Short mmCIF file of C-alpha atoms (C1' of nucleotides) in Angstrom, two decimals:
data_model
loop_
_atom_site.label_atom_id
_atom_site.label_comp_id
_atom_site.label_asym_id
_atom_site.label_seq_id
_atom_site.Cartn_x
_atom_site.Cartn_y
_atom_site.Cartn_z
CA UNK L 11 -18.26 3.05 -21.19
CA UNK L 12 -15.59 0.53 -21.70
CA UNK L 13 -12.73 0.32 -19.68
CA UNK L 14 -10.73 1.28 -22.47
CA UNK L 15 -12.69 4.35 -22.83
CA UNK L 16 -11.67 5.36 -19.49
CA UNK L 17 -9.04 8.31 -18.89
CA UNK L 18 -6.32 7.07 -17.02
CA UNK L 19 -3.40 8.81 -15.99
CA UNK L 20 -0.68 7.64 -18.12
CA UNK L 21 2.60 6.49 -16.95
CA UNK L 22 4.80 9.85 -17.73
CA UNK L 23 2.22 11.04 -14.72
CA UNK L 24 4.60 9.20 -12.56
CA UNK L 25 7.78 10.29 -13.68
CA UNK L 26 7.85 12.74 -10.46
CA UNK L 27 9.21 12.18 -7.49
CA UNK L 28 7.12 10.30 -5.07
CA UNK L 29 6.71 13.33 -2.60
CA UNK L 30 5.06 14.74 -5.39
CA UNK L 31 2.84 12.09 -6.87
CA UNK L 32 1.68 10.85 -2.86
CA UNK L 33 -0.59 14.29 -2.46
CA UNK L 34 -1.45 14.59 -5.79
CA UNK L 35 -2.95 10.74 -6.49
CA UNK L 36 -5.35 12.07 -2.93
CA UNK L 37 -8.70 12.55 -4.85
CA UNK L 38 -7.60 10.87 -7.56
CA UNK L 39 -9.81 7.25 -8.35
CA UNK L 40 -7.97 4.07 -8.47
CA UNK L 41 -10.10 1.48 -10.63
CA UNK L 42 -9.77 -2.23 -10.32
CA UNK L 43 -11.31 -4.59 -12.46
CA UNK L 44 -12.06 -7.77 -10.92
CA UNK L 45 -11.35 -11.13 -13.09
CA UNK L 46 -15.55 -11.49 -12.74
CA UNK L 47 -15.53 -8.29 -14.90
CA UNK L 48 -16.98 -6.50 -12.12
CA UNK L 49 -15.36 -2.81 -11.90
CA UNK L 50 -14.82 -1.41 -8.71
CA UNK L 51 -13.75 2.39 -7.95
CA UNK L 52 -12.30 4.46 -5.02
CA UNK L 53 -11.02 7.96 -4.01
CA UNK L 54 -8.18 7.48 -2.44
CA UNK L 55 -7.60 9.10 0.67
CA UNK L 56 -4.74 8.34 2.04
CA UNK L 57 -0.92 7.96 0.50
CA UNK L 58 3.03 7.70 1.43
CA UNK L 59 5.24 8.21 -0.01
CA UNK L 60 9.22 6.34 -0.20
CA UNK L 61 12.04 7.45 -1.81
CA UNK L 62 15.71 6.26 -2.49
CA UNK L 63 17.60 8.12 0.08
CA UNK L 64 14.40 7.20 2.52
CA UNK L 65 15.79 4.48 5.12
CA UNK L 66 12.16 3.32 5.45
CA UNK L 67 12.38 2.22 1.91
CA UNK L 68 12.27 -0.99 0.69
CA UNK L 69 14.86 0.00 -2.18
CA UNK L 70 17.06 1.56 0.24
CA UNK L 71 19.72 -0.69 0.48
CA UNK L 72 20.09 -2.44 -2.53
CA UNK L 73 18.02 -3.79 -5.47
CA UNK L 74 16.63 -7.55 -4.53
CA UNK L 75 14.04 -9.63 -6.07
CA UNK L 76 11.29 -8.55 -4.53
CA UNK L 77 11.64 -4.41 -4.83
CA UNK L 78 13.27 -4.89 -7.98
CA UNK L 79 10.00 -3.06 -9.78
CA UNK L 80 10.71 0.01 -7.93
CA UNK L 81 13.70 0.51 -9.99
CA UNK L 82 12.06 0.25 -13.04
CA UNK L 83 10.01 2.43 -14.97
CA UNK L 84 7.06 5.07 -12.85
CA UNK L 85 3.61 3.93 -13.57
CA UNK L 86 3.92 -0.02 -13.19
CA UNK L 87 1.86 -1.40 -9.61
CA UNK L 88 4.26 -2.53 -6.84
CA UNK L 89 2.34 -4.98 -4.82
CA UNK L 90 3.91 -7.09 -1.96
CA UNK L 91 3.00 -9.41 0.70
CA UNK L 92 3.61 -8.14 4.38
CA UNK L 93 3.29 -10.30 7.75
CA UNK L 94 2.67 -13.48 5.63
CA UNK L 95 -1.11 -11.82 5.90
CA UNK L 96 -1.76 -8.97 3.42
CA UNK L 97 -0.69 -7.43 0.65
CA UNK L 98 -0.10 -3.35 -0.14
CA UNK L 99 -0.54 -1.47 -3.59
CA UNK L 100 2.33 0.55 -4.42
CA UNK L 101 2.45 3.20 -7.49
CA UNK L 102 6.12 3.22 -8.70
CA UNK L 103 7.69 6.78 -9.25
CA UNK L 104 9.90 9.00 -10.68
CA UNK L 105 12.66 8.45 -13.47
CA UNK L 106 13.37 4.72 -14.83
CA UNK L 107 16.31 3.73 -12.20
CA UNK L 108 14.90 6.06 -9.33
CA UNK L 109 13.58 3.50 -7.22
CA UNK L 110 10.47 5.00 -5.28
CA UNK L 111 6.64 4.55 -5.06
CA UNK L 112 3.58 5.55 -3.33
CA UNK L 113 1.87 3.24 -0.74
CA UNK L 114 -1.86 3.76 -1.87
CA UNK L 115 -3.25 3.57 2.18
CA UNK L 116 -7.25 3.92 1.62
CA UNK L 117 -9.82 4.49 -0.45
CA UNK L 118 -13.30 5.76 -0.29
CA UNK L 119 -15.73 3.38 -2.23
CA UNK L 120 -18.60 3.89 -4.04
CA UNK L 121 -19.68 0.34 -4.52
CA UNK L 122 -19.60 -2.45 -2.05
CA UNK L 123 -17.05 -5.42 -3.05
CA UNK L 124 -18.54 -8.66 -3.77
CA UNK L 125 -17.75 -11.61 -1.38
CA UNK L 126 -15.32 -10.32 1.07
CA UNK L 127 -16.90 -12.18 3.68
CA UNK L 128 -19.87 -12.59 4.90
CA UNK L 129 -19.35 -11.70 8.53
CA UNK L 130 -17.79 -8.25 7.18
CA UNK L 131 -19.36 -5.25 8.27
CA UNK L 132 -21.80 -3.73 5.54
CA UNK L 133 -19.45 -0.69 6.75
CA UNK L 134 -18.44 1.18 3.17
CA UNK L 135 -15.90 3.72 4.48
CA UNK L 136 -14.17 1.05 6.49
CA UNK L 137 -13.97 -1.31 3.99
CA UNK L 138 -10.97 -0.50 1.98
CA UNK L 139 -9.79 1.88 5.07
CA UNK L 140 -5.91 0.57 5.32
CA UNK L 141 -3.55 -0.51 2.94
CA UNK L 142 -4.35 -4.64 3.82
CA UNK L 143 -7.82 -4.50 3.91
CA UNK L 144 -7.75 -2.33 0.79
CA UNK L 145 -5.73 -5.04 -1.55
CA UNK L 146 -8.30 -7.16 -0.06
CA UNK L 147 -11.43 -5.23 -0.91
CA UNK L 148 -9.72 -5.34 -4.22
CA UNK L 149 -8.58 -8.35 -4.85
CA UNK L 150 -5.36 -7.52 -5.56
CA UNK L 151 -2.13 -9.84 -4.88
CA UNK L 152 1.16 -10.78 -6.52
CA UNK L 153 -0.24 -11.16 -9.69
CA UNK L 154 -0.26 -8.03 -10.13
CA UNK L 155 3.35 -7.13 -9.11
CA UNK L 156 4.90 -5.26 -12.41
CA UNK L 157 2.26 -4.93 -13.93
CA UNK L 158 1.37 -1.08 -16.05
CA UNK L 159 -0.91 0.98 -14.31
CA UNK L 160 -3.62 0.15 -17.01
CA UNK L 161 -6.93 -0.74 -18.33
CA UNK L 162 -5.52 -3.44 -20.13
CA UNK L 163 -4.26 -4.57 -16.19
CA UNK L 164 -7.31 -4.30 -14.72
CA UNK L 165 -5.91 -1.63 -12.50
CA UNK L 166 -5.74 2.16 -13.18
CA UNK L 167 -6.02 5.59 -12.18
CA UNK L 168 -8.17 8.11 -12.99
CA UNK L 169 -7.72 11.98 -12.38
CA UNK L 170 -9.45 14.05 -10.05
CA UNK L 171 -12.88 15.42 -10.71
CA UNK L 172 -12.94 18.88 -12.05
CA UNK L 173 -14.54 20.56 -9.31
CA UNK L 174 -11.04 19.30 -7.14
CA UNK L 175 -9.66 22.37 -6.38
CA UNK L 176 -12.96 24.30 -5.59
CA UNK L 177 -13.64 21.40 -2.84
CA UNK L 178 -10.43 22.48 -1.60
CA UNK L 179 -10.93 26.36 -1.88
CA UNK L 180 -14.25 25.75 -0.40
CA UNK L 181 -13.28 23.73 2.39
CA UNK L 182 -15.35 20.98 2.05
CA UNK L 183 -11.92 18.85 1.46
CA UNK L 184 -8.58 19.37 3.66
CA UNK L 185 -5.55 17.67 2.41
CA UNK L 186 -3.32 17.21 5.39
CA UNK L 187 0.21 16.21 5.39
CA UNK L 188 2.28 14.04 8.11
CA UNK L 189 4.49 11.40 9.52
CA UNK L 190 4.12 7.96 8.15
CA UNK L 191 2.32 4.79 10.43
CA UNK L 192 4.44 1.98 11.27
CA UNK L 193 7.56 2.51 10.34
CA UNK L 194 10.97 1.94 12.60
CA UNK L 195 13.06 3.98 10.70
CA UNK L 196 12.31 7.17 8.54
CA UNK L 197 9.29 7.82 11.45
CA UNK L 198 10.59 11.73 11.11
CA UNK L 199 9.82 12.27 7.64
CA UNK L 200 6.25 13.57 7.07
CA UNK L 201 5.50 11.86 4.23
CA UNK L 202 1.87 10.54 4.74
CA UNK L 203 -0.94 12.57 3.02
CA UNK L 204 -4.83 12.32 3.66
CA UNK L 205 -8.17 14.05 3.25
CA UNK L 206 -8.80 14.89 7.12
CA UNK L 207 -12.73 14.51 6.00
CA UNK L 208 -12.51 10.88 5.58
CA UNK L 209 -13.78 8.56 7.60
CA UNK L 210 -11.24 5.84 5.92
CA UNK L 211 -7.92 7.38 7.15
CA UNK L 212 -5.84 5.32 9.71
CA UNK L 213 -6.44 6.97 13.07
CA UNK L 214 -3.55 8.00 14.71
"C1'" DT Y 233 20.58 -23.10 5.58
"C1'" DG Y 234 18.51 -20.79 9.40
"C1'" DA Y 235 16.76 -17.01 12.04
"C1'" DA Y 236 14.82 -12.57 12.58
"C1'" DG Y 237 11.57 -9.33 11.38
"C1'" DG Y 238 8.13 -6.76 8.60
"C1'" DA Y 239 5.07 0.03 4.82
"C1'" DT Y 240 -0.96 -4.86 8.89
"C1'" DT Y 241 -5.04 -6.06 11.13
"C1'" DT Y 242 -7.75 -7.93 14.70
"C1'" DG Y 243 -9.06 -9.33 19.03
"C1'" DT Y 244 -7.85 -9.77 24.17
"C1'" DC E 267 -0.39 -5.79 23.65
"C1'" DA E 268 0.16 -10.23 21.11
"C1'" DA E 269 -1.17 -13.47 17.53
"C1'" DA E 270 -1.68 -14.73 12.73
"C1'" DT E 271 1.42 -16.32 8.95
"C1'" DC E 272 4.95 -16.45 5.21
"C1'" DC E 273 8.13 -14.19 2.49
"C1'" DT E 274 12.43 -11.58 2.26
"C1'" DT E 275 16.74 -10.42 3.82
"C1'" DC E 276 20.93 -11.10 6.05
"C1'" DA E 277 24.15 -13.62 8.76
"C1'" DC E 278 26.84 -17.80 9.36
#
DNA sequence: TGAAGGATTTGT
DNA sequence: CAAATCCTTCAC
């Protein structure tokens, strides 16, 4: 299968609000393709979400260069550089001019990256446990800012499996919802979502 | 033009 | 708890 063969959830699967799309991208897989042509996949566990009334935002106050994506269309990657260190993978939201978008926080893998470093712990559930450490696994960066949630990006989403909701009925999966990590304003607002079964989920 | 601080992670 | 490290934002 090609990537192009892939179903990926298409951008009008954005066009919610980000309280919305946070829970629902849990269990979902984000896809990344790296530029070797190696394809790597995750669950992701672990999402926030931040909206335009939401001080924590980084569209709160005003449209700037740098969150300028946010405003724009849902289903475009928002990716920016924090402490000078790492970078975080946002999914932009809602309506064109809402701006909002879903900090993708960890992912499960199912194949271990190439060449992180060699002193990195052969670990799998920590490795892309944390928004950082996730672009990292990744190899995502700037480059990717604005660009479509995609194959033809070399970033996507895929929908959940089909047996989703009976996980969830089961309880083999709980989907949890809470305050967000790190923040100095907003810290009320419980706006973090994660599957309390992973191993991957920031502690707290 | 400069200074303060950040949606993180790691090690002390 | 503080360092790493650099970009963004806001004040002057």
């Amino acid at each position: 299968m090609t990537p192009a063969d892939s179903t990926f959830l298409p951008a009008d699967w954005f066009a919610r609000p980000a309280t919305d799309v946070a829970p629902d991208s849990i269990g979902c897989t984000l896809v990344r393709e790296l530029p070797n042509g190696q394809i790597l996949r995750g669950r992701i566990v672990e999402t926030e979400a931040y909206t335009p009334d939401d001080p924590a935002c980084h569209a709160y106050r005003r449209q700037t260069q740098r969150n300028a994506v946010m405003f724009g269309p849902p289903g475009i990657a928002y990716v920016y550089l924090i402490y000078g260190i790492y970078h975080c993978l946002n999914l932009v939201t809602d309506a064109d001019g809402v701006p909002s978008a879903v900090l993708i926080r960890a992912l499960e893998l199912d194949t271990l990256p190439p060449s992180l470093d060699l002193a990195t712990p052969p670990k799998l559930h920590r490795i892309a446990a944390g928004p950082g450490k996730l672009c990292r696994a990744l190899q995502i960066d700037r480059s990717l800012n604005a660009h479509p949630l995609h194959p033809s990006s070399s970033l996507w989403l895929e929908p959940r499996p089909t047996n989703w909701q009976h996980q969830l009925d089961s309880g083999h999966l709980t989907l949890t919802q809470t305050t967000r990590i790190g923040l100095t304003q907003g810290v009320d607002l419980p706006w973090r979502w994660y599957l309390s079964n992973s191993a991957a989920v920031s502690k707290r």
